[in-house]
CSV table of C-alpha atoms in Angstrom, one decimal:
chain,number,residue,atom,x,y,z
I,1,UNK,CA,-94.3,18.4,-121.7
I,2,UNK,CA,-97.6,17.8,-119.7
I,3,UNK,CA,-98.0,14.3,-119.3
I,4,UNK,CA,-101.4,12.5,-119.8
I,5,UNK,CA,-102.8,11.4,-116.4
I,6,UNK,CA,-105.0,8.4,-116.3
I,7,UNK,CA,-105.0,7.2,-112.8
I,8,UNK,CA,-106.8,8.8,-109.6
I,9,UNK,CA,-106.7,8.0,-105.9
I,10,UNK,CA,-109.4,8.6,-103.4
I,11,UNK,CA,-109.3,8.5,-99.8
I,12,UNK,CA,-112.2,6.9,-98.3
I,13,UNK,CA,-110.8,5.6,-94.9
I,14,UNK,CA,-112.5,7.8,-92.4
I,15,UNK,CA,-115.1,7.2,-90.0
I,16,UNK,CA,-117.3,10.6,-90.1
I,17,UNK,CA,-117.8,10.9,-86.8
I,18,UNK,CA,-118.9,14.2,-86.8
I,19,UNK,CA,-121.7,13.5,-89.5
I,20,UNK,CA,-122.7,10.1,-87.3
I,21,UNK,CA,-126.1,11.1,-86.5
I,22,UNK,CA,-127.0,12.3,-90.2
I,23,UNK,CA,-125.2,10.0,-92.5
I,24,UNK,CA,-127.7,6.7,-91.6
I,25,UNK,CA,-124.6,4.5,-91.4
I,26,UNK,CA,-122.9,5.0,-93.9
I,27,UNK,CA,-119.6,6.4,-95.1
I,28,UNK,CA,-119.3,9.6,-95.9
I,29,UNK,CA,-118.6,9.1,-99.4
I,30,UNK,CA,-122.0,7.2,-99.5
I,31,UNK,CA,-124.0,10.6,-98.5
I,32,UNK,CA,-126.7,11.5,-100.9
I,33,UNK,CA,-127.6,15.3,-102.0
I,34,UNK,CA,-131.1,15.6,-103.8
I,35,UNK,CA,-130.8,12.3,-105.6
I,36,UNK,CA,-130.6,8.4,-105.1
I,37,UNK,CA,-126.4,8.7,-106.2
I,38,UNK,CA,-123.8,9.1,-103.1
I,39,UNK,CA,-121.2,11.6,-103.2
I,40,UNK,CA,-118.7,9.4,-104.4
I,41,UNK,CA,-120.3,8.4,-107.2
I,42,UNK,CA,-120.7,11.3,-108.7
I,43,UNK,CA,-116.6,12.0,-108.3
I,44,UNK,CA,-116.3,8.6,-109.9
I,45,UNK,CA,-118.3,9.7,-112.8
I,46,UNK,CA,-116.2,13.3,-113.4
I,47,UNK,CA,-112.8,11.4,-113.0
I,48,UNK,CA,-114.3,9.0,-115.9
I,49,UNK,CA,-115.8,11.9,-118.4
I,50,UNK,CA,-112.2,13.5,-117.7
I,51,UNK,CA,-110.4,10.4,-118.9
I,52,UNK,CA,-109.6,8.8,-115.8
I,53,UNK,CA,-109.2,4.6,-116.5
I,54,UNK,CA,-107.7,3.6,-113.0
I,55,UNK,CA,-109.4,4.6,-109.4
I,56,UNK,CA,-107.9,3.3,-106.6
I,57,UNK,CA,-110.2,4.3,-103.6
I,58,UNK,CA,-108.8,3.5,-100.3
I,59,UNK,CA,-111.3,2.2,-97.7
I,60,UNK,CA,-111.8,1.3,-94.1
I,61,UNK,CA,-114.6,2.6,-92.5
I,62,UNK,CA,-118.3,0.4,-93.7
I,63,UNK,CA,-115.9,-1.4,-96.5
I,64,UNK,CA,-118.6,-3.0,-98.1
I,65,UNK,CA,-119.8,0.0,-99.7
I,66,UNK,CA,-117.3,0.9,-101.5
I,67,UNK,CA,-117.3,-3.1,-102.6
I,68,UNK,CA,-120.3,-2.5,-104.0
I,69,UNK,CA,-119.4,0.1,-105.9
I,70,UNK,CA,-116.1,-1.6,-107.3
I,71,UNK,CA,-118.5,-4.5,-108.6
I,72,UNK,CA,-120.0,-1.7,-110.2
I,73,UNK,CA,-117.3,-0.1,-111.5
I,74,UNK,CA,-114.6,-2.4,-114.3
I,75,UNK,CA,-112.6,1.1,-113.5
I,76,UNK,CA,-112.1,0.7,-109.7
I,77,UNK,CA,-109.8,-1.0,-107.3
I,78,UNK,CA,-109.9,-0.9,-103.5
I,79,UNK,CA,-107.4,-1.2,-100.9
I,80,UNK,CA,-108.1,-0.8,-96.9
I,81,UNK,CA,-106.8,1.0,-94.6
I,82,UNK,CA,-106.9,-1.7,-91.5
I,83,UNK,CA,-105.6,1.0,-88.6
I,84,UNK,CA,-108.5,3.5,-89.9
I,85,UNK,CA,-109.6,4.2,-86.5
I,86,UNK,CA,-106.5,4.9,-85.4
I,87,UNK,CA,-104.8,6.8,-88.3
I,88,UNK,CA,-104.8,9.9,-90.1
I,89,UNK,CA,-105.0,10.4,-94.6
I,90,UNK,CA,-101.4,10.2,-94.8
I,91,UNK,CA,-101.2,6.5,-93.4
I,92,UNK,CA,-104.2,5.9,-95.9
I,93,UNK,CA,-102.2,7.2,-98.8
I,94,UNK,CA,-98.9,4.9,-97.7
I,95,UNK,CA,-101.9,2.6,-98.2
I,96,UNK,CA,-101.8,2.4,-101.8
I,97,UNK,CA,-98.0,2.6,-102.1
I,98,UNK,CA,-97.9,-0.9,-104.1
I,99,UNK,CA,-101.1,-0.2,-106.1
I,100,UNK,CA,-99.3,2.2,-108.7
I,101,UNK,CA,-96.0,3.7,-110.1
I,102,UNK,CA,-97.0,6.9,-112.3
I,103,UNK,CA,-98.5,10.6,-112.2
I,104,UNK,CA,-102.2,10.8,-111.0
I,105,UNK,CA,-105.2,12.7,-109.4
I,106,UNK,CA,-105.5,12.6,-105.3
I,107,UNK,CA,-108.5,13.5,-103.8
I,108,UNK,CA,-111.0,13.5,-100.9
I,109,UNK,CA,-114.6,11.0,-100.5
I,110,UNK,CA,-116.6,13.9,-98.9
I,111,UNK,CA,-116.2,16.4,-101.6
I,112,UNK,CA,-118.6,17.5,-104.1
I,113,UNK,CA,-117.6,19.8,-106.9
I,114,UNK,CA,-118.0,20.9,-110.8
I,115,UNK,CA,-116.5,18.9,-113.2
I,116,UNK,CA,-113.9,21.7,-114.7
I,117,UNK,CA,-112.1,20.9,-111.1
I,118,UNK,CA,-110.9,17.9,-112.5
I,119,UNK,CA,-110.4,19.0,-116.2
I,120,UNK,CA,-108.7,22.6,-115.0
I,121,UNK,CA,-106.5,20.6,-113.1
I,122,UNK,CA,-105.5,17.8,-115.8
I,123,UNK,CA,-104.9,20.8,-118.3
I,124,UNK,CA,-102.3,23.0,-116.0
I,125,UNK,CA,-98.6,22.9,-116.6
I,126,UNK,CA,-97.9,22.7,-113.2
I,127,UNK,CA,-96.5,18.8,-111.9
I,128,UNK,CA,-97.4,19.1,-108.7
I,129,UNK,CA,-100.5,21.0,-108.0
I,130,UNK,CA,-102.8,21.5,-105.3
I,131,UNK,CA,-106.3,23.1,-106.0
I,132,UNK,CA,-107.6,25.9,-104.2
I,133,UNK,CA,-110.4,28.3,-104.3
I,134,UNK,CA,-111.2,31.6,-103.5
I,135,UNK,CA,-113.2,32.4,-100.2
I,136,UNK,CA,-116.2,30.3,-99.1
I,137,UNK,CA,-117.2,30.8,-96.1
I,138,UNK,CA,-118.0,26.7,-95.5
I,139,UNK,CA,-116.5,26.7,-92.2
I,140,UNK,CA,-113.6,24.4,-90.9
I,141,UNK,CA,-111.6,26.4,-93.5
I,142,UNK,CA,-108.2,24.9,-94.6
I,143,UNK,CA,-106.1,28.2,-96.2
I,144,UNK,CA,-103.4,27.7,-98.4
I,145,UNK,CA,-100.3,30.1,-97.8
I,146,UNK,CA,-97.6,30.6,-100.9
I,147,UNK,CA,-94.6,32.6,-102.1
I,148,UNK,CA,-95.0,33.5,-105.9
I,149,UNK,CA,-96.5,30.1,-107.3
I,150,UNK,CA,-94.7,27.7,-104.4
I,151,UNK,CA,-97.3,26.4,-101.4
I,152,UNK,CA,-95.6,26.7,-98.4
I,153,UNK,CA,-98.4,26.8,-96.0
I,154,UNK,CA,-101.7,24.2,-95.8
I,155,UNK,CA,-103.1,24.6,-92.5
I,156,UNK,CA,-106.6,26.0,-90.8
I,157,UNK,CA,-105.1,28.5,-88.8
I,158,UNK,CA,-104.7,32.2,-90.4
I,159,UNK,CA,-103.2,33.6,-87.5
I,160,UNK,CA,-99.8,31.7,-88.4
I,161,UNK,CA,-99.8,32.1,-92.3
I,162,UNK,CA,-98.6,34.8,-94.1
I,163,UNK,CA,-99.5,35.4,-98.1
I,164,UNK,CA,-102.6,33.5,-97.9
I,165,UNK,CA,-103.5,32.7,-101.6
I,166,UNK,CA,-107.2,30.3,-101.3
I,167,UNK,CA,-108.1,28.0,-99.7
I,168,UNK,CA,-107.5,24.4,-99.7
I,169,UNK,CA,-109.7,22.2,-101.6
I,170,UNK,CA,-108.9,18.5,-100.9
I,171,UNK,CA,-108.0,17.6,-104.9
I,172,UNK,CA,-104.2,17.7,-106.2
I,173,UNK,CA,-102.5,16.6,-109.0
I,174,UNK,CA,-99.3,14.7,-107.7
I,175,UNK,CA,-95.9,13.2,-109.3
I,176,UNK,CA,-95.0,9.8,-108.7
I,177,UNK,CA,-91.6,11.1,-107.7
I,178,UNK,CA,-93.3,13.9,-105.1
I,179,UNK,CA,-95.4,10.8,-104.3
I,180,UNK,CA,-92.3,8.7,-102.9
I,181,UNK,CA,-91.0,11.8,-101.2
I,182,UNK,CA,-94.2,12.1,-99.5
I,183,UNK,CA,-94.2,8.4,-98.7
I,184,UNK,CA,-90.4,8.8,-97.4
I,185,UNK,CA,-91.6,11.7,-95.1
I,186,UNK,CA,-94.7,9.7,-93.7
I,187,UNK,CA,-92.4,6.7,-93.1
I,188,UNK,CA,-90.3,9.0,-91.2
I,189,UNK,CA,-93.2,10.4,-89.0
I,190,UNK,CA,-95.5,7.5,-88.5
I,191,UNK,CA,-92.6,6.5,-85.4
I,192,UNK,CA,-94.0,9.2,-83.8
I,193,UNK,CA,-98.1,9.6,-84.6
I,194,UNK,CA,-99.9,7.5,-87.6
I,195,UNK,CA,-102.3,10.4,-87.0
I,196,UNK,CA,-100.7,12.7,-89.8
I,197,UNK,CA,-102.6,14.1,-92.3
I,198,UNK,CA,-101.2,14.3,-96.3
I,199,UNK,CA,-102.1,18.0,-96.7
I,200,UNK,CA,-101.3,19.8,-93.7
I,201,UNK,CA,-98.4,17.8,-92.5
I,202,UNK,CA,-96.6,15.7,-95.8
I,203,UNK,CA,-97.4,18.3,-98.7
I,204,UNK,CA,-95.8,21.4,-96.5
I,205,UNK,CA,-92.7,19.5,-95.2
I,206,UNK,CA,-92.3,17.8,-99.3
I,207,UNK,CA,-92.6,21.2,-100.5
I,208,UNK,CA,-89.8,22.8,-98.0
I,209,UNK,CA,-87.4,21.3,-100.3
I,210,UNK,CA,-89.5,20.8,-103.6
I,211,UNK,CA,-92.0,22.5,-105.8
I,212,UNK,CA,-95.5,22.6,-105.3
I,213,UNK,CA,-97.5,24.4,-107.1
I,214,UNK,CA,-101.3,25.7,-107.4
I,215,UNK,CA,-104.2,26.3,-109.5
I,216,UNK,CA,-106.7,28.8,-108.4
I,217,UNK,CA,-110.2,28.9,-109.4
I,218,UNK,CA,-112.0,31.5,-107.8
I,219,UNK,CA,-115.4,31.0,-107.9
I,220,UNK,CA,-115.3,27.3,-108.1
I,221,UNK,CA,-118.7,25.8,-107.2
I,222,UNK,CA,-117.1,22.7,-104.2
I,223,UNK,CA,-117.9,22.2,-100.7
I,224,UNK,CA,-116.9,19.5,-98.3
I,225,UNK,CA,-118.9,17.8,-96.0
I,226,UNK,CA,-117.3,17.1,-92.2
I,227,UNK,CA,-120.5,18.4,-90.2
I,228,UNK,CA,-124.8,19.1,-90.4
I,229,UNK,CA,-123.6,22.5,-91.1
I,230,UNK,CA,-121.4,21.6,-94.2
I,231,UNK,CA,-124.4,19.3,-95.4
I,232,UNK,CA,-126.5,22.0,-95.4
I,233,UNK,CA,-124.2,24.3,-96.8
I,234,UNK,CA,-123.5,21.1,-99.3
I,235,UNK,CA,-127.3,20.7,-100.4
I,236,UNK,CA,-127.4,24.5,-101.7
I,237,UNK,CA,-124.3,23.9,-103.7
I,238,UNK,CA,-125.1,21.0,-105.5
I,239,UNK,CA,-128.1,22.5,-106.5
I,240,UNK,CA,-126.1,25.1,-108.2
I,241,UNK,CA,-123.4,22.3,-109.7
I,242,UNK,CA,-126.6,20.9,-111.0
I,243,UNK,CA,-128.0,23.8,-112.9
I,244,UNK,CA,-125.0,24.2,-114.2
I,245,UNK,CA,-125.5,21.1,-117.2
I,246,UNK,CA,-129.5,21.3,-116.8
């Protein structure tokens, strides 16, 4: 039985160093496209229209933003990431571990993205789900490699994946269960880096031994924004999102 998710989980930690020079210091979450509204906001306001009560956004990086925003917001709760200089998404994820015991939605500050992301997403059988897209041609491409409807590859280089299904879109929908495993797995890797990543690193090695599956939407309008050239990239798409309900 599908089980009515109600809680999400951004991850907000990072420093954008690669946008430094655009983003007028601020967060990358806290970019605007076209209007006075950041990027974050605008996530905020899908996971609420798609029934989302609880987001836990995990912060480091210009914290008082995203303070701001939770003054704002009766629906948000904010935990920070103290090492985020020094760590990668998966130690910002083992951030939250005491904010929340049940299923929810995991995604990404710098993302933009239609609305039937989220609602596609909530709607699919699958447990544990990651959602990917057909080709883009953003740049800094994350593929996603799979056998049948099991993810066994996440990573940015083609040349070592075989069966390459999408690519790799930076919002999941995760068990609590496959949320402890990934937690026990981090735990087990931060003695060597605190630099590993949730996706590429703690989803693949979680889903050697247990199911993950996917949800493909082809010609999903999305982009991310790392780089100017994503933002550009970013400012065309969101036009497009936006005609969408004009």
């Amino acid at each position: 039985m599908k089980k009515n998710i109600t809680q999400a989980i951004i991850l907000a930690a990072g420093m954008g160093v690669r946008l430094k020079e655009l983003n007028r210091g601020v967060p990358k979450g806290f970019i605007s496209l076209g209007d006075d509204k950041p990027i974050i906001e605008h996530s905020i306001d899908v996971l609420l229209d798609c029934g989302i009560k609880d987001i836990i956004i995990v912060t480091g990086f210009m914290d008082e933003h995203y303070e701001n925003l939770r003054s704002r917001y009766p629906q948000i709760r904010t935990v920070r990431n103290e090492k985020y200089s020094e760590t990668g998404t998966m130690y910002s994820l083992w951030c939250a571990r005491q904010l929340f015991s049940t299923d929810f939605i995991l995604l990404e500050s710098d993302l933009i993205y239609e609305i039937r992301a989220i609602k596609e997403l909530l709607q699919s059988p699958i447990k544990n789900s990651i959602l990917i897209s057909g080709k883009t041609e953003a740049g800094d491409e994350v593929y996603v490699g799979a056998d049948d409807d099991w993810v066994k590859q996440i990573s940015k280089d083609k040349k070592t994946m075989s069966s390459i299904v999408g690519e790799f879109i930076g919002v999941s929908k995760l068990s609590y269960d496959f949320y402890l495993k990934l937690i026990q797995t981090a735990e087990e890797g931060f003695d060597s880096s605190l630099l590993i990543s949730y996706d590429m690193d703690c989803l693949v090695t979680v889903a050697e031994k247990n199911h993950l599956g996917f949800l493909k939407i082809e010609n999903l309008l999305w982009a991310e924004i790392d780089d100017v050239s994503q933002l550009n990239k970013a400012q065309k798409v969101w036009k497009n999102i936006k005609n969408l309900s004009a």
